Short mmCIF file of C-alpha atoms and ligand atoms in Angstrom, two decimals:
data_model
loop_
_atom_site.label_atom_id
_atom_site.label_comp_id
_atom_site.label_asym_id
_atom_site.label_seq_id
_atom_site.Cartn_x
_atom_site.Cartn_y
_atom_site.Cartn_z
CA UNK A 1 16.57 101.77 -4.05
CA UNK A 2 14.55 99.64 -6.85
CA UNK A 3 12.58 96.73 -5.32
CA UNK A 4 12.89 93.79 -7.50
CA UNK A 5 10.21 92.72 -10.32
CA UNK A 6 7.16 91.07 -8.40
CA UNK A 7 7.33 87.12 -9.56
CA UNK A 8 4.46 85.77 -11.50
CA UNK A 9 4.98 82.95 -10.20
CA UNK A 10 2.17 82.68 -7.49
CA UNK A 11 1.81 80.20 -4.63
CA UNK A 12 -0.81 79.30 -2.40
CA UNK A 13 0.34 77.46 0.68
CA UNK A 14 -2.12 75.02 2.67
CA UNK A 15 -0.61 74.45 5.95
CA UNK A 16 -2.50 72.97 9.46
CA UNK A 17 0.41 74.20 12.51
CA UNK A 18 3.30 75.97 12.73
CA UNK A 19 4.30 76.65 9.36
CA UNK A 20 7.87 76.37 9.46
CA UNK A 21 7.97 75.24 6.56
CA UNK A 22 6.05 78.21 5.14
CA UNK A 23 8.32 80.80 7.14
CA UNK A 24 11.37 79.16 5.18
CA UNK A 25 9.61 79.77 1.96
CA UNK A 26 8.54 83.06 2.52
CA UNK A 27 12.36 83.95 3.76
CA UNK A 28 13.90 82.63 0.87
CA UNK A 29 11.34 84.68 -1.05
CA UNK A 30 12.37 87.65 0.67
CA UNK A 31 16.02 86.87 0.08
CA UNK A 32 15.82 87.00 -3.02
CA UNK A 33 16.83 83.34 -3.81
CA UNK A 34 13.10 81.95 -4.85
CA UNK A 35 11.55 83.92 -7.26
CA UNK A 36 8.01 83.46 -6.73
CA UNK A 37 5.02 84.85 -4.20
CA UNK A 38 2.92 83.50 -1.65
CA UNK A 39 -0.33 84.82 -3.04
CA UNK A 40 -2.32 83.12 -0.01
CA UNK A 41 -1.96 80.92 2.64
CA UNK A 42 -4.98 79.28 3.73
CA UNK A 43 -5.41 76.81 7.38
CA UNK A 44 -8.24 74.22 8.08
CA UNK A 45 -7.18 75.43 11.63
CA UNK A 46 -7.67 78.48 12.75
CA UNK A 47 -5.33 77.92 15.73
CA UNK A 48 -2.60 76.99 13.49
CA UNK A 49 0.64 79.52 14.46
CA UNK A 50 1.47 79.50 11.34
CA UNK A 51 -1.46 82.20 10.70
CA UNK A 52 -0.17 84.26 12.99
CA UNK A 53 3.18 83.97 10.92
CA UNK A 54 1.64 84.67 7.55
CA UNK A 55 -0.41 88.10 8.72
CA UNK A 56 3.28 89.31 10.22
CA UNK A 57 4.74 89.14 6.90
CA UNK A 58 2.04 90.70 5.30
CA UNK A 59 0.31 87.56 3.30
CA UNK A 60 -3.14 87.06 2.86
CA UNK A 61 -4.61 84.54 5.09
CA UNK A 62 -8.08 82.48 4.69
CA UNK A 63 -9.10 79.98 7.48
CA UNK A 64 -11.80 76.74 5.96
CA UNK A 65 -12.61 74.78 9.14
CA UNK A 66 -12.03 71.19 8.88
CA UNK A 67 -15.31 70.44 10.61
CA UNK A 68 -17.53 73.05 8.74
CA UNK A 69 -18.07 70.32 5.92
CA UNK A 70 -18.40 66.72 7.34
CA UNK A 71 -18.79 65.73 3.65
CA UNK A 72 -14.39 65.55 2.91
CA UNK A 73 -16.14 65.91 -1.11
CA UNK A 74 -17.86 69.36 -0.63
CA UNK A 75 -14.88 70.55 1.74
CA UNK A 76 -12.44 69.64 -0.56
CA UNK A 77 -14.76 71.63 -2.88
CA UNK A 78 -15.07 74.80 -1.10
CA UNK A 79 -11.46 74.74 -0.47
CA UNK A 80 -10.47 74.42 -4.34
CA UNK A 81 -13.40 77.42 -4.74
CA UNK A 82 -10.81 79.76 -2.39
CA UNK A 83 -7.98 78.51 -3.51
CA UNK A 84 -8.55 79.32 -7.33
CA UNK A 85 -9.81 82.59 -6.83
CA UNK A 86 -6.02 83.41 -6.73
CA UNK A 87 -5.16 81.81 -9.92
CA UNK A 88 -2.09 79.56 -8.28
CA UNK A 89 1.25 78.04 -10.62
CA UNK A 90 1.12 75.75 -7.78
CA UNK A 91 -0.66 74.69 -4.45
CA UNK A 92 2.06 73.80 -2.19
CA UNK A 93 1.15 71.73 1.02
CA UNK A 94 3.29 72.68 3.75
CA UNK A 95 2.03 70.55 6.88
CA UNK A 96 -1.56 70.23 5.92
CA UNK A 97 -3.03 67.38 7.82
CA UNK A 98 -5.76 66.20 5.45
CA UNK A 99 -5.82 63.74 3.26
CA UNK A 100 -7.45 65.48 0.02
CA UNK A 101 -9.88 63.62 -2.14
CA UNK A 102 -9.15 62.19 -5.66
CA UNK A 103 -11.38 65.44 -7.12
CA UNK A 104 -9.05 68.20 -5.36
CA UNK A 105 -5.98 66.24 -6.04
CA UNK A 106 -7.11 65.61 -10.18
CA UNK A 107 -7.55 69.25 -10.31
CA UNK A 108 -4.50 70.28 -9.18
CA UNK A 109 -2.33 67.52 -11.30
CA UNK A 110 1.28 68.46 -11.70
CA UNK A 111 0.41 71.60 -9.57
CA UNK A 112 -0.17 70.38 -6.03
CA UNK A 113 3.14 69.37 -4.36
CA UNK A 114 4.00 68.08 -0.56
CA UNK A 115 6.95 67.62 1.60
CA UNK A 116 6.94 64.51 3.54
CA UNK A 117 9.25 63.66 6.44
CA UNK A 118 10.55 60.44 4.71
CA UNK A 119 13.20 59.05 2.49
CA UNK A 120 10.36 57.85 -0.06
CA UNK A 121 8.96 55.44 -1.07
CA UNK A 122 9.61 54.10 2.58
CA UNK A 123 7.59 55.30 5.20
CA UNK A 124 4.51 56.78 4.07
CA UNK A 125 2.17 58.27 6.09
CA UNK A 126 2.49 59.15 9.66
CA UNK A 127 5.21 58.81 13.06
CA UNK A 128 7.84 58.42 9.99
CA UNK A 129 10.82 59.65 12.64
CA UNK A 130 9.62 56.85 14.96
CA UNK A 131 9.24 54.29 12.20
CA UNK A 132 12.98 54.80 11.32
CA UNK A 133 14.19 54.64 14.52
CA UNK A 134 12.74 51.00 15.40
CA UNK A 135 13.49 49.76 11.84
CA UNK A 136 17.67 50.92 13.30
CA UNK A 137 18.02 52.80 10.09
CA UNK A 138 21.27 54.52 9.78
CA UNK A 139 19.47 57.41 7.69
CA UNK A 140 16.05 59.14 7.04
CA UNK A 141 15.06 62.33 5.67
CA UNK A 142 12.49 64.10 3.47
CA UNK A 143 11.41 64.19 -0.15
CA UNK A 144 9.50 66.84 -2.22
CA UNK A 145 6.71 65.52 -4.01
CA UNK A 146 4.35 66.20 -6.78
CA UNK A 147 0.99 65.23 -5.36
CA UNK A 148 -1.31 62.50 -6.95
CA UNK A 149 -4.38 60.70 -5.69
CA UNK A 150 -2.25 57.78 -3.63
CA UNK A 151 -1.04 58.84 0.07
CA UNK A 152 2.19 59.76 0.05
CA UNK A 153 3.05 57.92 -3.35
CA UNK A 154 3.46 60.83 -6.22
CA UNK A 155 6.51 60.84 -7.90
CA UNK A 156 9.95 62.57 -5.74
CA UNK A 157 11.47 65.91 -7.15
CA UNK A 158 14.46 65.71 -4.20
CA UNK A 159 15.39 64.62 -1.31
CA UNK A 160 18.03 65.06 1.25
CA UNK A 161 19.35 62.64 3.81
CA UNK A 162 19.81 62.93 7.86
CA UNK A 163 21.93 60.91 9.54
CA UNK A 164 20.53 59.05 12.56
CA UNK A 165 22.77 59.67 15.48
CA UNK A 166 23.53 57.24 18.99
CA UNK A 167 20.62 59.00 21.19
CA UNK A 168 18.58 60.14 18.38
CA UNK A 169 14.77 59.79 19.59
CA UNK A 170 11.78 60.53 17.45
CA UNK A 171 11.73 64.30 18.71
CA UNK A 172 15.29 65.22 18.09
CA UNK A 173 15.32 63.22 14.70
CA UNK A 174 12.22 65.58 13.74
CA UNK A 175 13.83 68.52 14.67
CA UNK A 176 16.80 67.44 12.69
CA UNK A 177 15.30 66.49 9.74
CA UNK A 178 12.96 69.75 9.66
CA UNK A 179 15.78 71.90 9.28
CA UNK A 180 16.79 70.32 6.38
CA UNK A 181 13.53 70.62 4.76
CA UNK A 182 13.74 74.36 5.24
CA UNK A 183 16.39 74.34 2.39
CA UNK A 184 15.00 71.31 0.46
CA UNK A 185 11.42 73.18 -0.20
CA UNK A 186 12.51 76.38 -1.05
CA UNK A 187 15.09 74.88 -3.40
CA UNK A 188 12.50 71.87 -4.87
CA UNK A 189 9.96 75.30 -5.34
CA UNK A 190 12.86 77.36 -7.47
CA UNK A 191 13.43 74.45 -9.27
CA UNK A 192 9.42 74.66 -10.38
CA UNK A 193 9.34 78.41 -10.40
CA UNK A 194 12.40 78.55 -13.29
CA UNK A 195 10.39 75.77 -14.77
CA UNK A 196 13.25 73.47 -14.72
CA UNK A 197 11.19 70.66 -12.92
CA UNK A 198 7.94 69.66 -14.57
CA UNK A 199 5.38 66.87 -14.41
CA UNK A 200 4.72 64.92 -17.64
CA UNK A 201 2.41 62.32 -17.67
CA UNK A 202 3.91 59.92 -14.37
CA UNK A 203 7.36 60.99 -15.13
CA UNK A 204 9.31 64.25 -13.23
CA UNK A 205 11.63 65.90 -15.52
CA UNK A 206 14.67 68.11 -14.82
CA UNK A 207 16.61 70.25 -17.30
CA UNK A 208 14.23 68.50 -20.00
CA UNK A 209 15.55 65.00 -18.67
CA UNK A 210 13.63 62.36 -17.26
CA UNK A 211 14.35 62.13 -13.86
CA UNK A 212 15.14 58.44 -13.19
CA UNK A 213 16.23 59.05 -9.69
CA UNK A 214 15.61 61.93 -7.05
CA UNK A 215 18.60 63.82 -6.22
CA UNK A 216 19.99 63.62 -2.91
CA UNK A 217 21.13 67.45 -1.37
CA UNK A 218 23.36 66.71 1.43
C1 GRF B 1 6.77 69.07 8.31
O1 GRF B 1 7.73 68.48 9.11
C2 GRF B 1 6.47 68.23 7.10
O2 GRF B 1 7.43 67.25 6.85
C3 GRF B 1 5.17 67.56 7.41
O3 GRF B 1 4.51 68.41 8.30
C4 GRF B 1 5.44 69.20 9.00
C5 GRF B 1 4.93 70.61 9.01
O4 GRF B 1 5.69 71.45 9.83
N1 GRF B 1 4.44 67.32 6.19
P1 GRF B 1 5.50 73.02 9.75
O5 GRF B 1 4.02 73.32 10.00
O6 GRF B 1 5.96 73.48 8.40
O7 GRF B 1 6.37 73.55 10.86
#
């Protein structure tokens, strides 16, 4: 049997707790369907599960304590140190709970992307489920983002849509939209690996097309 031809495409994956989201990635790696690696994943938390997660699949794990700099500049520049020692396509933020400085973020332009548990632009930042559910929305969701210096407000590469249900509260609405964004990363990231998405300037483009509006997976 003839293992297939290691991707060059390389990822390093920043994540704070579980890392579900990482788990997807790394399955649809293994599946064949993303053609890309995880060179890395590194924690601020060295309690995070999703650790534990990476070293059972074999990845390469670093831990950079969120309280061993107090200075967010000179942690954000130790972290970019580890991180670029494995020469990245893209930094790929997968429930990192840190809000990076303007320096990391700069470095990383058109490199560093995010999934955010939101139908953006609306609800940035945090208890987005919660947010939803008092505003009586019929629908959230969660976009894939490219990254840029204003929380939560870099331009969208997809989204997909969750309907909010009679009895939804903020816990099962999480849980619902989470296992959409197990298919929505892996497919935004295979959209970047075949280098059909790219950042130019402000703009996202798809196929060579300026992408005007997200798309919506259902
Ligand atoms: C995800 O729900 C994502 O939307 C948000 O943080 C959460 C991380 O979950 N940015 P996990 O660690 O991937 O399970």
């Amino acid at each position: 049997m003839s293992l297939p031809p290691a991707s060059s495409f390389s990822l390093v994956v920043l994540i704070s707790g579980e890392g579900s989201n990482l788990q997807a990635i790394r399955d649809h790696i293994a599946a064949g369907e993303l053609p890309a690696q995880i060179a890395a994943v590194i924690s601020n938390r060295s309690q995070a599960p999703g650790l534990l997660r990476a070293q059972q699949a074999g990845i390469t794990t670093q831990v950079l304590e969120k309280n061993l700099y107090p200075d967010p500049n000179a942690y954000d520049r130790a972290l970019l140190a580890i991180i670029d020692q494995y020469r990245p396509a893209l930094v790929v933020l997968a429930g990192f709970m840190r809000i990076l400085t303007d320096d990391f973020v700069r470095h990383y332009s058109g490199r560093l992307i995010n999934i955010h548990p939101s139908l953006l632009p609306k609800y940035k930042g945090l208890h987005t489920h919660q947010r939803a559910l008092q505003a009586a929305d019929s629908e959230h969701g969660a976009s894939v983002h490219f990254v840029t210096p204003e929380l939560d407000s870099g331009p969208v590469i997809l989204q997909a849509k969750v309907p909010i249900l009679p009895g939804d509260d903020a816990e099962k609405l999480r849980q619902r939209v989470q296992q959409v964004e197990h298919r929505l990363y892996p497919e935004a990231l295979r959209l970047l690996a075949t280098g059909r998405v790219q950042l130019l300037g402000a703009t996202v483009y798809l196929d060579g097309q300026p992408l005007l509006r997200p798309p919506v997976s259902t």
